[in-house]
Short mmCIF file of C-alpha atoms in Angstrom, two decimals:
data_model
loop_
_atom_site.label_atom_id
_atom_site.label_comp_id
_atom_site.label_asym_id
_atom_site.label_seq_id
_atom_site.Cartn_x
_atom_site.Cartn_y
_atom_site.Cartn_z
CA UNK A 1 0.00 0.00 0.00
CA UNK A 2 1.77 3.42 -1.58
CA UNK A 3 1.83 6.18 1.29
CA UNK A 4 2.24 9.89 0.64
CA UNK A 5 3.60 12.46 3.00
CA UNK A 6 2.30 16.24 3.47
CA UNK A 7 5.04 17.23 0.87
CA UNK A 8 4.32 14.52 -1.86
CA UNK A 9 0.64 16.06 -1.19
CA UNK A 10 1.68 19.61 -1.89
CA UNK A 11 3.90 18.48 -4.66
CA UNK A 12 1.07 16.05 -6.42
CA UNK A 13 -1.35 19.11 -5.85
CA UNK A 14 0.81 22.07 -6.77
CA UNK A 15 -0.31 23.84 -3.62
CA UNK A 16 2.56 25.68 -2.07
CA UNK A 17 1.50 26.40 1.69
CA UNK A 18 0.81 22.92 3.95
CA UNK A 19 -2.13 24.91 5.13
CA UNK A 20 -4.07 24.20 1.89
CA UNK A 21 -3.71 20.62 2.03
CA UNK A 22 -4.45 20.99 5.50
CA UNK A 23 -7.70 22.44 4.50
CA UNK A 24 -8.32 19.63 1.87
CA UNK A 25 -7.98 17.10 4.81
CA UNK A 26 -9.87 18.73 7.29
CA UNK A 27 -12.96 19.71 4.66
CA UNK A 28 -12.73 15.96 3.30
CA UNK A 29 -12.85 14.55 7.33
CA UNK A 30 -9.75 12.50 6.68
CA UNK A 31 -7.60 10.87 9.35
CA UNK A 32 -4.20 10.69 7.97
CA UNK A 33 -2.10 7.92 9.78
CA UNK A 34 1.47 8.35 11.67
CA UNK A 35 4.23 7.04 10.35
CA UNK A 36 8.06 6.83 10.66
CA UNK A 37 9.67 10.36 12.26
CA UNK A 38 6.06 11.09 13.33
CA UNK A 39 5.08 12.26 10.08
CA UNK A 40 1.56 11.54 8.53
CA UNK A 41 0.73 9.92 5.56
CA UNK A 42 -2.20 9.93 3.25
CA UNK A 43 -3.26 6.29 2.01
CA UNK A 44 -4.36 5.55 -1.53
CA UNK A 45 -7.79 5.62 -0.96
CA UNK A 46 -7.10 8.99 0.58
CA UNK A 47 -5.24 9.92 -2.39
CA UNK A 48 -8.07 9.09 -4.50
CA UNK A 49 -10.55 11.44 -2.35
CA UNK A 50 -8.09 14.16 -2.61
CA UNK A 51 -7.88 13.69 -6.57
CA UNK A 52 -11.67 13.99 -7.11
CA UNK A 53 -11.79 16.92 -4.48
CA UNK A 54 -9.06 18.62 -7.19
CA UNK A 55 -10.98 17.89 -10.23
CA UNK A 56 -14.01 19.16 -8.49
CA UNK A 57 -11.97 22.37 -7.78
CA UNK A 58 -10.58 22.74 -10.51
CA UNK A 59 -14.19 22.88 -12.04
CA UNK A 60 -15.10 26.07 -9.88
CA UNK A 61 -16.04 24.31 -7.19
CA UNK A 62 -15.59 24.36 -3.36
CA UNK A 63 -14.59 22.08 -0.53
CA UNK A 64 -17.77 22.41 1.23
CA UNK A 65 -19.85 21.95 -2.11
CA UNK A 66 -17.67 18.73 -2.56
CA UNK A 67 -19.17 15.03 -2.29
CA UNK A 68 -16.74 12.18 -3.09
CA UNK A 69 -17.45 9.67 -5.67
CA UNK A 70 -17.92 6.10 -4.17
CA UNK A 71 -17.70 2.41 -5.70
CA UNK A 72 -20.44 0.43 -4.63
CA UNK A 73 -20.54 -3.14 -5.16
CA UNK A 74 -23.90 -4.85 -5.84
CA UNK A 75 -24.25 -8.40 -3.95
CA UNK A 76 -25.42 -10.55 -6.33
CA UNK A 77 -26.52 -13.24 -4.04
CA UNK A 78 -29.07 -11.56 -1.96
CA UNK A 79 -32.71 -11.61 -3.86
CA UNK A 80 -33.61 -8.23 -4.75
CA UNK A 81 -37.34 -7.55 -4.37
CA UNK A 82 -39.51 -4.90 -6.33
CA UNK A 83 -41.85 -4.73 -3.69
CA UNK A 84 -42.05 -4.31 0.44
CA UNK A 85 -44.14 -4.82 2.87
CA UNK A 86 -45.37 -1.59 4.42
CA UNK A 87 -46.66 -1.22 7.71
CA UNK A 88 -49.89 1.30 8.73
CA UNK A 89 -47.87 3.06 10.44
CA UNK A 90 -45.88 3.98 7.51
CA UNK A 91 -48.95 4.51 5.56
CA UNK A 92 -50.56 6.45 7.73
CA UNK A 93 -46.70 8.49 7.81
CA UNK A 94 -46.92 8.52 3.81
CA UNK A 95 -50.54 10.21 3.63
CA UNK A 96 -49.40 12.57 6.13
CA UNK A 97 -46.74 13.67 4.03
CA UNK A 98 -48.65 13.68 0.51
CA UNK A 99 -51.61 16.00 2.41
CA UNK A 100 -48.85 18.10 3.40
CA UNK A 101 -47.51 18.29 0.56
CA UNK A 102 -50.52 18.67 -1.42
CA UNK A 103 -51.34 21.89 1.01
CA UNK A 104 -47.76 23.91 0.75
CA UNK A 105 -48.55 25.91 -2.47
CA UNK A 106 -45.45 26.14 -4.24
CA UNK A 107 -43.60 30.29 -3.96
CA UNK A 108 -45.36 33.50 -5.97
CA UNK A 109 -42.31 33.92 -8.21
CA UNK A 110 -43.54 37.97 -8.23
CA UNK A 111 -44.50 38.27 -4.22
CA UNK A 112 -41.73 40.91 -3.89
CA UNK A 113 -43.13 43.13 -6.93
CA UNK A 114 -46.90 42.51 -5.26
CA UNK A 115 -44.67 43.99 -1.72
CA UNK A 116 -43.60 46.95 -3.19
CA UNK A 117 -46.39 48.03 -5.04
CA UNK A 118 -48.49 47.60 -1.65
CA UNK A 119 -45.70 49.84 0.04
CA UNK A 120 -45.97 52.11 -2.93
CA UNK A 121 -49.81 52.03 -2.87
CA UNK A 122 -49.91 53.08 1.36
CA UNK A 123 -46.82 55.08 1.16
CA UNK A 124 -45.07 52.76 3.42
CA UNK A 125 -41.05 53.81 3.88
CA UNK A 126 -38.80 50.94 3.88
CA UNK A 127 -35.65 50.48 5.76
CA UNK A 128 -32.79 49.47 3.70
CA UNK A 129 -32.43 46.37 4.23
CA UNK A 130 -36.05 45.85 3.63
CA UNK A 131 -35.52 47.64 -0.14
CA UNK A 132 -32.35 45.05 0.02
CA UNK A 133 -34.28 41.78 0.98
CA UNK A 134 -37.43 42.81 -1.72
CA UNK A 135 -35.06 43.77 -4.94
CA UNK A 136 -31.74 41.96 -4.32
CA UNK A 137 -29.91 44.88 -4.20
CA UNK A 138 -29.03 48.23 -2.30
CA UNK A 139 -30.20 50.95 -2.78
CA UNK A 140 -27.65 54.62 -3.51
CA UNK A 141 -27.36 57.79 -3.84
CA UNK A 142 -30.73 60.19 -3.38
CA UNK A 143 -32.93 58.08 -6.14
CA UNK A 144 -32.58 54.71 -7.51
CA UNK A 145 -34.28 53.23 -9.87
CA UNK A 146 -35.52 49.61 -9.96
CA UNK A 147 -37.52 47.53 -12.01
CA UNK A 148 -40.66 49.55 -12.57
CA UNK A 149 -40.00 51.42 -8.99
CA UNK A 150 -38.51 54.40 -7.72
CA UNK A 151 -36.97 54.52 -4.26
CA UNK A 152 -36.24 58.45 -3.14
CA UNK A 153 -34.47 58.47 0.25
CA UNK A 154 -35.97 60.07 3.22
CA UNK A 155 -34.90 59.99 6.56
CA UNK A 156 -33.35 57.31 9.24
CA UNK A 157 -35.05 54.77 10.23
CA UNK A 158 -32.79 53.78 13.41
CA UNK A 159 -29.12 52.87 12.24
CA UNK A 160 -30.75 52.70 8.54
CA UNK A 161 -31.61 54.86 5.73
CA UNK A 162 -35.87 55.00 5.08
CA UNK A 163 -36.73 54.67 1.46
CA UNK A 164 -40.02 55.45 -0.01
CA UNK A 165 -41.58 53.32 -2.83
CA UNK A 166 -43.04 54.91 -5.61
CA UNK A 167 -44.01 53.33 -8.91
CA UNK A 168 -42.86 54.71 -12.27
CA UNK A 169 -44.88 55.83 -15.15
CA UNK A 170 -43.96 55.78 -18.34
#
């Protein structure tokens, strides 16, 4: 069984600080094993992990977005079976679910637009973050313009800036 050290790591892996393999490890949960002089060493499997995790990387990705591939083997010998028994328990669990889920009406892709034209339509002045948390974005300067509203600053609202919501005629 090959073993690598921290600086065959950083080598394989062109990183140049032992804190970024370090990092690797840690995100990936691995337990590298002592070895001779006290000095860890990554097994082959481990190797393997970190490989994917550098493809993956490489790709744009990140360590916490990262989930390692994994042989499974399929044991033949054990009857597979289509169906299972179920228990009315577990009915009674599954109905539960499908009236629940049958219930949750899926998200008004538009709510926020309905939101500010209400706070237009009543004059309402929204806090910044508000404005920030209904349009994605912040709002600058003395006017801003977004989407079919316009948002003229007015006074503080506590540690914030108040914004009133108008809508915009064309």
């Amino acid at each position: 069984m090959a073993e690598y050290s921290i600086q065959d790591l950083m080598e394989r892996y062109e990183l140049k600080t032992r804190r970024s393999i370090y990092q690797w490890i840690k995100g990936l949960k691995l337990n590298l094993h002592k070895g001779y002089g006290n000095r860890v060493y990554a097994t082959s499997d481990q190797v393997e992990q970190l490989d994917q995790l550098k493809v993956h990387l490489d790709k744009g990705g990140t360590i916490a977005t990262f989930a390692p591939v994994v042989d499974a083997v399929l044991d033949t010998a054990a009857p597979l079976s289509v169906y299972s028994p179920v228990s009315n328990q577990e009915l009674d669990w599954l109905e539960m679910v499908g009236a629940i889920a049958g219930a949750i009406s899926p998200p008004n892709p538009i709510s926020h637009w309905e939101k500010l034209s209400l706070a237009a339509k009543e004059g309402f002045i929204l806090r910044t973050s508000e404005v920030q948390a209904l349009t994605g974005a912040k709002p600058r300067g003395e006017k801003w313009e977004r989407g079919s509203f316009m948002f003229i600053r007015k006074k503080k609202i506590g540690n914030q800036i108040g914004w009133q919501v108008s809508t915009i005629m064309d």
